Short mmCIF file of C-alpha atoms in Angstrom, two decimals:
data_model
loop_
_atom_site.label_atom_id
_atom_site.label_comp_id
_atom_site.label_asym_id
_atom_site.label_seq_id
_atom_site.Cartn_x
_atom_site.Cartn_y
_atom_site.Cartn_z
CA MET A 297 0.75 -12.87 -8.60
CA LYS A 298 3.89 -12.38 -10.14
CA ARG A 299 4.87 -15.73 -11.66
CA LYS A 300 7.21 -16.76 -14.70
CA LEU A 301 4.22 -18.39 -16.59
CA ILE A 302 5.87 -18.56 -19.96
CA ALA A 303 8.50 -20.86 -18.31
CA ALA A 304 5.73 -22.90 -16.40
CA ILE A 305 4.17 -23.69 -20.01
CA GLY A 306 7.67 -24.18 -21.55
CA VAL A 307 7.82 -27.23 -18.72
CA ALA A 308 4.84 -28.80 -20.57
CA GLY A 309 6.60 -28.28 -24.07
CA MET A 310 4.76 -25.49 -25.19
CA MET A 311 5.97 -22.16 -26.57
CA VAL A 312 3.47 -19.47 -26.42
CA GLY A 313 3.24 -16.02 -27.99
CA ILE A 314 1.25 -12.86 -27.02
CA ALA A 315 -1.06 -10.95 -29.27
CA ALA A 316 -0.99 -7.24 -28.51
CA CYS A 317 -3.52 -5.64 -30.55
CA GLY A 318 -3.17 -1.74 -30.52
CA SER A 319 -0.99 0.46 -28.64
CA ASP A 320 -0.31 0.45 -24.64
CA ASP A 321 -1.75 3.63 -23.92
CA GLY A 322 -3.38 2.30 -20.93
CA LYS A 323 -6.65 4.16 -22.04
CA GLY A 324 -10.11 2.29 -22.24
CA GLY A 325 -12.31 2.69 -25.27
CA GLY A 326 -15.48 4.28 -25.88
CA ALA A 327 -17.54 4.91 -29.29
CA ASP A 328 -15.96 6.74 -32.40
CA ALA A 329 -17.71 9.23 -34.45
CA GLY A 330 -19.11 6.02 -36.61
CA GLY A 331 -20.51 4.18 -33.58
CA ASN A 332 -17.97 1.77 -33.66
CA LYS A 333 -16.62 0.75 -30.14
CA THR A 334 -13.51 -0.58 -28.78
CA LEU A 335 -13.12 -3.14 -25.85
CA THR A 336 -9.65 -2.67 -24.13
CA VAL A 337 -8.46 -5.72 -22.28
CA TRP A 338 -5.21 -5.71 -20.30
CA VAL A 339 -3.63 -9.04 -19.53
CA MET A 340 -0.39 -9.55 -18.26
CA ASP A 341 2.79 -10.45 -19.99
CA GLY A 342 3.10 -14.64 -20.35
CA SER A 343 -0.76 -14.95 -19.58
CA ALA A 344 -2.54 -15.41 -22.64
CA PRO A 345 -1.58 -18.01 -25.30
CA ASP A 346 -1.82 -16.23 -28.85
CA ALA A 347 -4.16 -18.46 -30.54
CA TRP A 348 -6.48 -18.85 -27.48
CA ILE A 349 -6.78 -15.03 -27.07
CA LYS A 350 -7.42 -14.42 -30.94
CA ASN A 351 -10.25 -17.05 -30.84
CA VAL A 352 -11.84 -15.40 -28.01
CA ASN A 353 -11.78 -11.87 -29.75
CA LYS A 354 -12.84 -13.44 -32.91
CA GLU A 355 -15.92 -14.92 -31.48
CA PHE A 356 -16.65 -12.05 -29.52
CA GLU A 357 -16.42 -9.69 -32.44
CA ALA A 358 -18.38 -11.86 -34.48
CA LYS A 359 -21.31 -11.54 -32.04
CA HIS A 360 -20.77 -7.75 -31.70
CA LYS A 361 -20.79 -6.06 -35.20
CA GLY A 362 -18.85 -2.72 -34.88
CA VAL A 363 -16.78 -3.71 -31.87
CA LYS A 364 -13.07 -4.55 -31.55
CA VAL A 365 -11.13 -5.87 -28.77
CA LYS A 366 -8.03 -4.29 -28.24
CA VAL A 367 -5.60 -6.32 -26.10
CA GLU A 368 -2.70 -4.70 -24.23
CA ILE A 369 0.15 -6.51 -22.54
CA GLN A 370 0.94 -5.31 -19.25
CA GLN A 371 4.40 -6.12 -17.17
CA TRP A 372 4.03 -7.40 -13.43
CA ASN A 373 6.91 -4.86 -12.46
CA GLY A 374 5.05 -1.81 -11.25
CA ILE A 375 1.61 -3.23 -12.07
CA GLN A 376 -0.25 -2.32 -8.84
CA GLU A 377 0.61 1.45 -9.30
CA LYS A 378 -0.46 1.34 -12.73
CA VAL A 379 -3.75 -0.45 -12.25
CA THR A 380 -4.48 1.83 -9.28
CA THR A 381 -4.00 4.92 -11.40
CA ALA A 382 -6.05 3.51 -14.24
CA LEU A 383 -8.97 2.65 -12.03
CA SER A 384 -9.30 6.11 -10.98
CA GLU A 385 -9.62 7.68 -14.45
CA ASP A 386 -12.44 8.19 -16.40
CA THR A 387 -11.30 5.95 -19.44
CA PRO A 388 -9.86 2.79 -17.42
CA PRO A 389 -9.32 -0.59 -19.23
CA ASP A 390 -12.85 -2.45 -19.33
CA VAL A 391 -11.42 -5.82 -18.59
CA LEU A 392 -8.24 -6.47 -16.68
CA GLU A 393 -6.23 -9.18 -15.22
CA LEU A 394 -5.45 -9.07 -11.58
CA GLY A 395 -3.24 -11.25 -9.29
CA ASN A 396 -5.57 -13.38 -6.99
CA THR A 397 -4.00 -11.72 -3.72
CA GLN A 398 -4.11 -8.25 -5.13
CA THR A 399 -7.96 -8.42 -6.22
CA ALA A 400 -9.59 -7.71 -2.76
CA GLY A 401 -7.69 -4.53 -2.45
CA TYR A 402 -8.83 -3.10 -5.81
CA ALA A 403 -12.49 -4.11 -4.68
CA ALA A 404 -12.56 -2.39 -1.61
CA THR A 405 -11.61 0.90 -3.34
CA GLY A 406 -14.65 0.69 -5.53
CA GLY A 407 -12.33 0.36 -8.68
CA LEU A 408 -14.06 -2.76 -9.67
CA ALA A 409 -17.60 -3.58 -10.96
CA ASP A 410 -19.96 -5.63 -8.69
CA LEU A 411 -20.57 -9.05 -10.63
CA THR A 412 -22.65 -10.60 -8.02
CA GLU A 413 -25.83 -10.23 -10.20
CA ASP A 414 -23.91 -11.73 -13.15
CA LYS A 415 -22.82 -15.19 -11.63
CA ALA A 416 -25.13 -17.11 -13.52
CA GLU A 417 -24.02 -15.65 -16.81
CA LEU A 418 -20.30 -16.08 -15.73
CA GLY A 419 -20.75 -19.53 -14.83
CA ALA A 420 -19.68 -19.50 -11.28
CA ASP A 421 -21.45 -22.64 -10.21
CA GLY A 422 -18.58 -24.49 -12.25
CA TRP A 423 -15.69 -22.41 -10.84
CA ASN A 424 -13.07 -24.31 -8.54
CA LYS A 425 -13.89 -23.29 -5.12
CA GLY A 426 -10.28 -22.54 -4.03
CA MET A 427 -9.97 -19.91 -6.93
CA LEU A 428 -13.28 -18.48 -6.21
CA ALA A 429 -12.40 -17.31 -2.75
CA SER A 430 -10.18 -14.57 -4.04
CA ASN A 431 -12.72 -13.16 -6.29
CA GLU A 432 -15.18 -12.44 -3.48
CA LEU A 433 -15.05 -9.50 -0.69
CA ASP A 434 -17.93 -9.15 2.08
CA GLY A 435 -20.21 -11.55 0.11
CA LYS A 436 -19.86 -9.94 -3.18
CA LEU A 437 -18.40 -10.97 -6.39
CA TYR A 438 -15.59 -8.47 -8.18
CA SER A 439 -14.02 -10.68 -10.51
CA ALA A 440 -13.74 -14.13 -12.40
CA PRO A 441 -11.00 -16.73 -11.63
CA TRP A 442 -9.04 -17.35 -14.63
CA TYR A 443 -6.06 -19.59 -13.94
CA ALA A 444 -3.93 -20.64 -10.98
CA ALA A 445 -0.76 -22.87 -10.39
CA ASN A 446 0.49 -24.75 -7.31
CA ARG A 447 3.60 -26.36 -5.81
CA VAL A 448 4.47 -30.22 -5.99
CA VAL A 449 7.15 -32.19 -4.67
CA VAL A 450 10.00 -32.61 -7.51
CA TYR A 451 12.02 -35.87 -6.86
CA ASP A 452 15.13 -37.18 -8.18
CA LYS A 453 13.86 -40.74 -9.52
CA ALA A 454 17.53 -42.33 -9.13
CA ALA A 455 17.93 -41.20 -5.51
CA PHE A 456 14.45 -42.59 -4.72
CA LYS A 457 15.08 -45.79 -6.56
CA LYS A 458 18.59 -46.32 -4.75
CA ALA A 459 16.75 -45.76 -1.08
CA GLY A 460 13.86 -47.86 -2.25
CA VAL A 461 11.30 -45.17 -1.80
CA THR A 462 8.03 -44.73 -3.85
CA PRO A 463 6.21 -41.46 -3.78
CA PRO A 464 4.22 -41.19 -0.59
CA LYS A 465 0.66 -40.77 -0.03
CA THR A 466 0.64 -39.34 3.72
CA ARG A 467 2.80 -37.38 5.83
CA ALA A 468 3.89 -40.43 7.62
CA GLU A 469 5.06 -41.98 4.66
CA TRP A 470 6.69 -39.00 3.45
CA ILE A 471 8.70 -38.71 6.62
CA ASP A 472 9.58 -42.49 6.57
CA GLY A 473 10.99 -42.18 2.94
CA LEU A 474 13.08 -38.96 3.99
CA LYS A 475 14.63 -41.38 6.62
CA LYS A 476 15.30 -43.86 4.21
CA LEU A 477 16.93 -41.39 1.93
CA LYS A 478 19.18 -39.94 4.58
CA ALA A 479 20.16 -43.44 5.38
CA SER A 480 20.80 -44.42 1.77
CA ASP A 481 23.14 -41.50 0.84
CA ALA A 482 24.55 -39.31 3.80
CA LYS A 483 25.97 -36.90 1.21
CA THR A 484 22.54 -35.99 -0.39
CA GLN A 485 19.85 -33.90 1.30
CA PRO A 486 16.55 -36.15 1.37
CA ILE A 487 14.76 -32.79 0.91
CA TYR A 488 15.93 -29.38 0.11
CA LEU A 489 13.34 -27.28 2.25
CA PRO A 490 14.49 -23.47 3.19
CA GLY A 491 13.43 -22.23 6.49
CA GLN A 492 10.96 -19.59 5.18
CA SER A 493 9.23 -21.28 2.41
CA TRP A 494 5.78 -19.99 3.99
CA TYR A 495 3.57 -20.81 1.18
CA VAL A 496 4.50 -24.43 1.75
CA TYR A 497 3.78 -23.80 5.56
CA ALA A 498 0.38 -22.33 4.82
CA GLY A 499 -0.63 -25.59 3.22
CA PHE A 500 -0.03 -27.25 6.23
CA VAL A 501 -1.87 -24.95 8.67
CA TRP A 502 -4.90 -25.43 6.31
CA ASP A 503 -4.34 -29.27 6.47
CA GLU A 504 -4.74 -28.86 10.33
CA GLY A 505 -7.86 -26.69 9.86
CA GLY A 506 -6.59 -23.23 10.63
CA ASP A 507 -5.51 -20.30 8.90
CA LEU A 508 -2.81 -17.64 8.75
CA ALA A 509 -5.28 -14.90 10.14
CA VAL A 510 -9.02 -14.96 11.32
CA LYS A 511 -11.79 -12.70 11.16
CA ASP A 512 -12.40 -11.23 14.73
CA GLY A 513 -15.66 -9.19 14.51
CA ASP A 514 -15.17 -6.42 12.11
CA LYS A 515 -11.37 -6.66 12.22
CA TRP A 516 -8.81 -9.56 11.46
CA LYS A 517 -5.97 -11.03 13.74
CA GLY A 518 -3.05 -13.19 13.23
CA ASN A 519 -3.13 -16.77 14.08
CA LEU A 520 0.07 -18.30 14.15
CA SER A 521 -0.32 -19.03 18.02
CA SER A 522 -3.39 -21.20 17.44
CA PRO A 523 -3.13 -24.94 18.02
CA GLU A 524 -3.43 -25.61 14.37
CA ALA A 525 -0.53 -23.31 13.12
CA VAL A 526 1.59 -24.67 15.98
CA ALA A 527 0.84 -28.15 15.00
CA ALA A 528 1.60 -27.01 11.22
CA MET A 529 4.90 -25.43 12.24
CA ASN A 530 6.18 -28.38 14.26
CA PHE A 531 5.59 -30.74 11.06
CA TYR A 532 7.37 -27.91 9.04
CA LYS A 533 10.21 -28.31 11.70
CA GLU A 534 10.40 -32.22 11.20
CA LEU A 535 10.55 -31.97 7.52
CA GLN A 536 13.24 -29.23 7.66
CA SER A 537 15.48 -31.12 9.66
CA TYR A 538 16.18 -33.50 6.93
CA SER A 539 17.31 -30.39 4.85
CA THR A 540 20.70 -28.37 5.22
CA ALA A 541 18.90 -25.63 3.57
CA PRO A 542 19.20 -22.05 5.66
CA LYS A 543 16.67 -21.54 8.41
CA ASP A 544 16.65 -17.90 7.58
CA LYS A 545 16.08 -17.76 3.66
CA ASP A 546 13.15 -18.70 1.46
CA GLU A 547 13.23 -20.80 -1.61
CA ALA A 548 14.32 -17.88 -3.81
CA THR A 549 17.09 -16.71 -1.94
CA PRO A 550 19.29 -18.38 -3.28
CA GLN A 551 17.04 -19.73 -6.02
CA GLN A 552 16.40 -23.26 -5.57
CA SER A 553 15.61 -24.38 -9.02
CA THR A 554 18.83 -22.72 -10.85
CA ASP A 555 21.31 -22.28 -7.96
CA ILE A 556 20.74 -25.50 -6.05
CA VAL A 557 19.26 -28.21 -7.36
CA PRO A 558 21.57 -28.24 -10.40
CA LYS A 559 24.56 -28.50 -8.20
CA GLY A 560 23.54 -31.90 -7.23
CA GLY A 561 22.95 -33.52 -3.84
CA VAL A 562 19.31 -33.01 -3.44
CA ALA A 563 16.74 -35.78 -3.40
CA SER A 564 13.73 -33.84 -3.41
CA TRP A 565 12.29 -30.43 -3.13
CA ILE A 566 9.01 -28.36 -3.47
CA GLY A 567 8.39 -25.98 -6.17
CA LEU A 568 6.06 -24.66 -9.00
CA GLY A 569 6.34 -25.66 -12.82
CA TRP A 570 8.71 -22.78 -13.97
CA GLU A 571 10.99 -24.00 -11.43
CA ALA A 572 11.05 -27.44 -12.51
CA GLY A 573 11.57 -26.23 -15.85
CA GLY A 574 14.30 -23.91 -14.69
CA ALA A 575 16.38 -26.56 -12.93
CA ILE A 576 15.73 -29.09 -16.01
CA ASP A 577 17.44 -26.22 -18.29
CA ALA A 578 19.90 -25.43 -16.01
CA MET A 579 21.18 -28.97 -15.63
CA LYS A 580 21.16 -29.48 -19.31
CA LYS A 581 23.26 -26.55 -19.72
CA ALA A 582 25.75 -27.90 -17.23
CA GLY A 583 25.93 -31.02 -19.15
CA LYS A 584 23.78 -33.22 -16.60
CA THR A 585 20.69 -35.21 -17.16
CA ALA A 586 17.63 -34.33 -15.26
CA ASP A 587 15.22 -37.30 -14.45
CA PHE A 588 12.82 -35.74 -12.08
CA GLY A 589 9.62 -37.23 -10.78
CA TYR A 590 6.53 -35.42 -9.30
CA PHE A 591 3.71 -35.97 -6.94
CA PRO A 592 1.46 -33.97 -4.68
CA ILE A 593 2.38 -32.64 -1.30
CA PRO A 594 1.28 -35.49 0.84
CA GLY A 595 -1.81 -35.05 2.99
CA LYS A 596 -2.39 -36.18 6.76
CA THR A 597 -4.41 -39.17 5.11
CA ALA A 598 -4.30 -40.99 1.98
CA ASP A 599 -7.79 -40.03 0.55
CA LYS A 600 -6.70 -36.55 -0.42
CA PRO A 601 -3.24 -34.68 -0.98
CA GLY A 602 -2.11 -31.78 0.95
CA SER A 603 -3.47 -28.24 0.79
CA VAL A 604 -1.73 -25.80 -1.49
CA PHE A 605 -1.39 -22.29 -2.02
CA PHE A 606 -2.95 -21.47 -5.40
CA GLY A 607 -0.78 -18.62 -6.82
CA GLY A 608 -2.75 -17.23 -9.88
CA SER A 609 -5.01 -14.25 -11.71
CA ASN A 610 -8.61 -13.26 -11.89
CA LEU A 611 -10.45 -11.20 -14.59
CA ALA A 612 -12.39 -8.14 -13.49
CA VAL A 613 -14.25 -5.46 -15.18
CA SER A 614 -13.72 -1.66 -14.33
CA GLU A 615 -16.46 0.07 -12.51
CA ARG A 616 -16.09 3.11 -14.69
CA SER A 617 -15.65 1.20 -17.96
CA PRO A 618 -17.75 2.95 -20.80
CA ASN A 619 -18.71 -0.62 -22.02
CA LYS A 620 -19.68 -2.41 -18.77
CA ASP A 621 -22.02 -4.55 -20.24
CA LEU A 622 -19.90 -5.58 -23.29
CA ALA A 623 -17.12 -6.09 -20.61
CA LYS A 624 -18.91 -8.34 -19.03
CA GLU A 625 -20.14 -10.43 -22.16
CA TRP A 626 -16.23 -10.73 -22.99
CA LEU A 627 -15.48 -11.94 -19.42
CA ALA A 628 -18.25 -14.43 -19.52
CA LEU A 629 -16.79 -15.68 -22.83
CA ALA A 630 -13.35 -15.76 -22.05
CA ALA A 631 -13.87 -17.18 -18.45
CA GLY A 632 -16.54 -19.87 -19.80
CA LYS A 633 -15.93 -23.54 -19.55
CA GLU A 634 -15.56 -23.83 -23.40
CA HIS A 635 -12.63 -21.50 -23.83
CA MET A 636 -11.01 -22.36 -20.50
CA ALA A 637 -10.93 -25.92 -21.85
CA LYS A 638 -9.04 -24.71 -24.54
CA TYR A 639 -6.78 -22.42 -22.19
CA ALA A 640 -5.87 -25.53 -20.39
CA GLU A 641 -5.25 -27.09 -23.84
CA ALA A 642 -3.08 -24.49 -25.02
CA THR A 643 -0.89 -24.49 -21.86
CA GLN A 644 -0.66 -28.30 -22.00
CA GLY A 645 -2.00 -28.42 -18.21
CA ALA A 646 0.90 -26.19 -17.15
CA LEU A 647 -1.82 -23.76 -15.89
CA LEU A 648 -5.11 -24.92 -13.93
CA PRO A 649 -7.98 -23.52 -15.61
CA ASN A 650 -10.86 -21.86 -13.37
CA ASN A 651 -13.30 -24.75 -13.68
CA ASP A 652 -11.93 -28.22 -12.88
CA ALA A 653 -14.35 -29.70 -15.72
CA ALA A 654 -12.21 -27.76 -18.34
CA GLN A 655 -8.73 -29.47 -17.01
CA PHE A 656 -6.60 -30.91 -19.71
CA LYS A 657 -5.54 -34.32 -19.14
CA PRO A 658 -1.93 -34.22 -18.78
CA ALA A 659 0.58 -36.96 -19.35
CA ALA A 660 1.12 -39.46 -16.87
CA GLY A 661 3.94 -38.80 -14.33
CA SER A 662 4.20 -35.14 -15.54
CA PHE A 663 4.34 -32.11 -13.13
CA ALA A 664 0.87 -31.10 -14.46
CA GLU A 665 -0.47 -34.47 -13.50
CA ALA A 666 0.69 -33.90 -9.97
CA MET A 667 -0.24 -30.36 -9.92
CA ALA A 668 -3.69 -31.03 -11.01
CA LYS A 669 -4.39 -33.85 -8.46
CA ALA A 670 -3.98 -30.97 -5.85
CA ALA A 671 -6.00 -28.53 -7.55
CA PRO A 672 -9.22 -29.51 -5.55
CA VAL A 673 -7.65 -28.76 -2.25
CA GLY A 674 -6.11 -25.51 -3.38
CA LYS A 675 -6.42 -22.41 -1.26
CA ILE A 676 -5.29 -18.64 -1.02
CA THR A 677 -4.15 -16.25 1.77
CA PRO A 678 -6.97 -14.50 3.83
CA VAL A 679 -8.95 -12.38 1.60
CA THR A 680 -8.83 -8.98 3.02
CA PRO A 681 -7.47 -5.89 1.19
CA GLY A 682 -4.80 -5.66 4.46
CA TRP A 683 -3.30 -8.88 3.64
CA ALA A 684 -0.62 -7.52 1.28
CA ASN A 685 0.90 -5.23 4.24
CA VAL A 686 1.41 -8.73 5.93
CA GLU A 687 3.58 -9.72 3.06
CA THR A 688 5.67 -6.67 3.03
CA ALA A 689 9.23 -7.21 4.37
CA PRO A 690 9.99 -8.11 6.73
CA ASN A 691 7.51 -10.78 6.52
CA PRO A 692 6.58 -11.70 10.19
CA ILE A 693 5.42 -15.18 9.14
CA LYS A 694 8.98 -15.74 7.71
CA ASP A 695 10.69 -14.29 10.97
CA TYR A 696 8.36 -16.77 12.90
CA MET A 697 9.15 -19.72 11.24
CA THR A 698 13.09 -18.83 11.50
CA LYS A 699 12.57 -18.44 15.42
CA VAL A 700 10.93 -21.79 15.88
CA LEU A 701 13.62 -23.65 13.65
CA LYS A 702 16.45 -22.03 15.81
CA GLY A 703 14.55 -23.64 18.79
CA GLU A 704 12.09 -20.97 20.04
CA ASP A 705 8.78 -22.38 20.96
CA ALA A 706 6.14 -22.13 18.20
CA LYS A 707 3.29 -20.65 20.58
CA LYS A 708 5.35 -18.20 21.98
CA ALA A 709 6.95 -17.22 18.63
CA GLY A 710 3.43 -17.19 17.17
CA GLU A 711 2.22 -14.66 19.82
CA ALA A 712 4.89 -12.19 18.79
CA ALA A 713 3.95 -12.80 15.27
CA ASP A 714 0.29 -12.36 15.61
CA LYS A 715 0.79 -8.91 17.07
CA VAL A 716 2.44 -7.75 14.10
CA ILE A 717 0.11 -9.38 11.57
CA THR A 718 -3.16 -8.05 13.62
CA GLU A 719 -1.39 -4.60 13.20
CA ARG A 720 -0.89 -4.85 9.68
CA VAL A 721 -3.71 -6.70 8.40
CA ASN A 722 -6.12 -4.12 9.57
CA GLN A 723 -4.10 -1.26 7.85
CA GLN A 724 -6.16 -0.16 4.77
#
């Protein structure tokens, strides 16, 4: 999951550093001549608050005399190739952070240790069910969820007040509010929603009870032509009709938070924490005041918010780790409820911990509060090694969305997209 996590933490008012203990040589540790052992842990740049990881390692080393934990900071750029190489070597890192959509691919290659028998020690019963899904493949556990983040609706308080709109609880209230916003100010977009924000669309598919791809025997097949996906796309089209955003671009082209919102004329938009923080910073630099409010993406009914995609990371143990038992113990400690509660506190709720009971209580009205409300209905893309092929440009989901928004029948466009998805998702 390539996310600007430091910026996300900045939304909550936290500045965190990273402890890089030892070199970044990419080699796991065994025992030296004196019998001392080194446990090598790879974490991504921006994931681990300095004080938090130091406390985890201090407690672990106190329990294991003669063992030192070496934390090596990795960059997202090029990480898939680096991890693939490392897992094939005799001295891989003992524990490593993996993007949640990448984990299944590494598990399928045999590079990750099977943790199925270690569920109790790892505290799996308390894990958020939405986060858990990305850690399992074919009924076996290959990693522990660590953290996640999801999108919420960011809105201009002044625009909503002028139109007499309050944060909606249902889709129907959401649409009604957009109508009022349009009537209140014809020069302002009620919502900025690019045509290819496919993570947002995925949430609507899940709300309808469908998925982007489904199991078909031993294979997978695209599912955009299903009644659920069609209903979701038709709702997305209705939402997008209140936006002047391009129908053939996603939220990053141009970057909505820094290139669109700061210019004004946007009453609401859907984004991540780092995007909200980026918009606030950009507006300050431009001499403007940002007075944003936040609410979860509304659901079909008021009893729960709309489903959201969980972008996040997992922690895994290398199959070839020379210190596999110690690695599992470190993982259990770091991903356990006690330290996850401290993690949530360190990030001030900007990132969601793997255990709902460990969630930091964010400030009322904050982005973190809105994000946490949607956490119980968070989901991820289909868990299969071939899913990464689907997201490769040109992404057939994006192309499908643009076709529908430009007038093509959703079912017909879905059938064409399904052929591409089916071919790609079954490639290993």
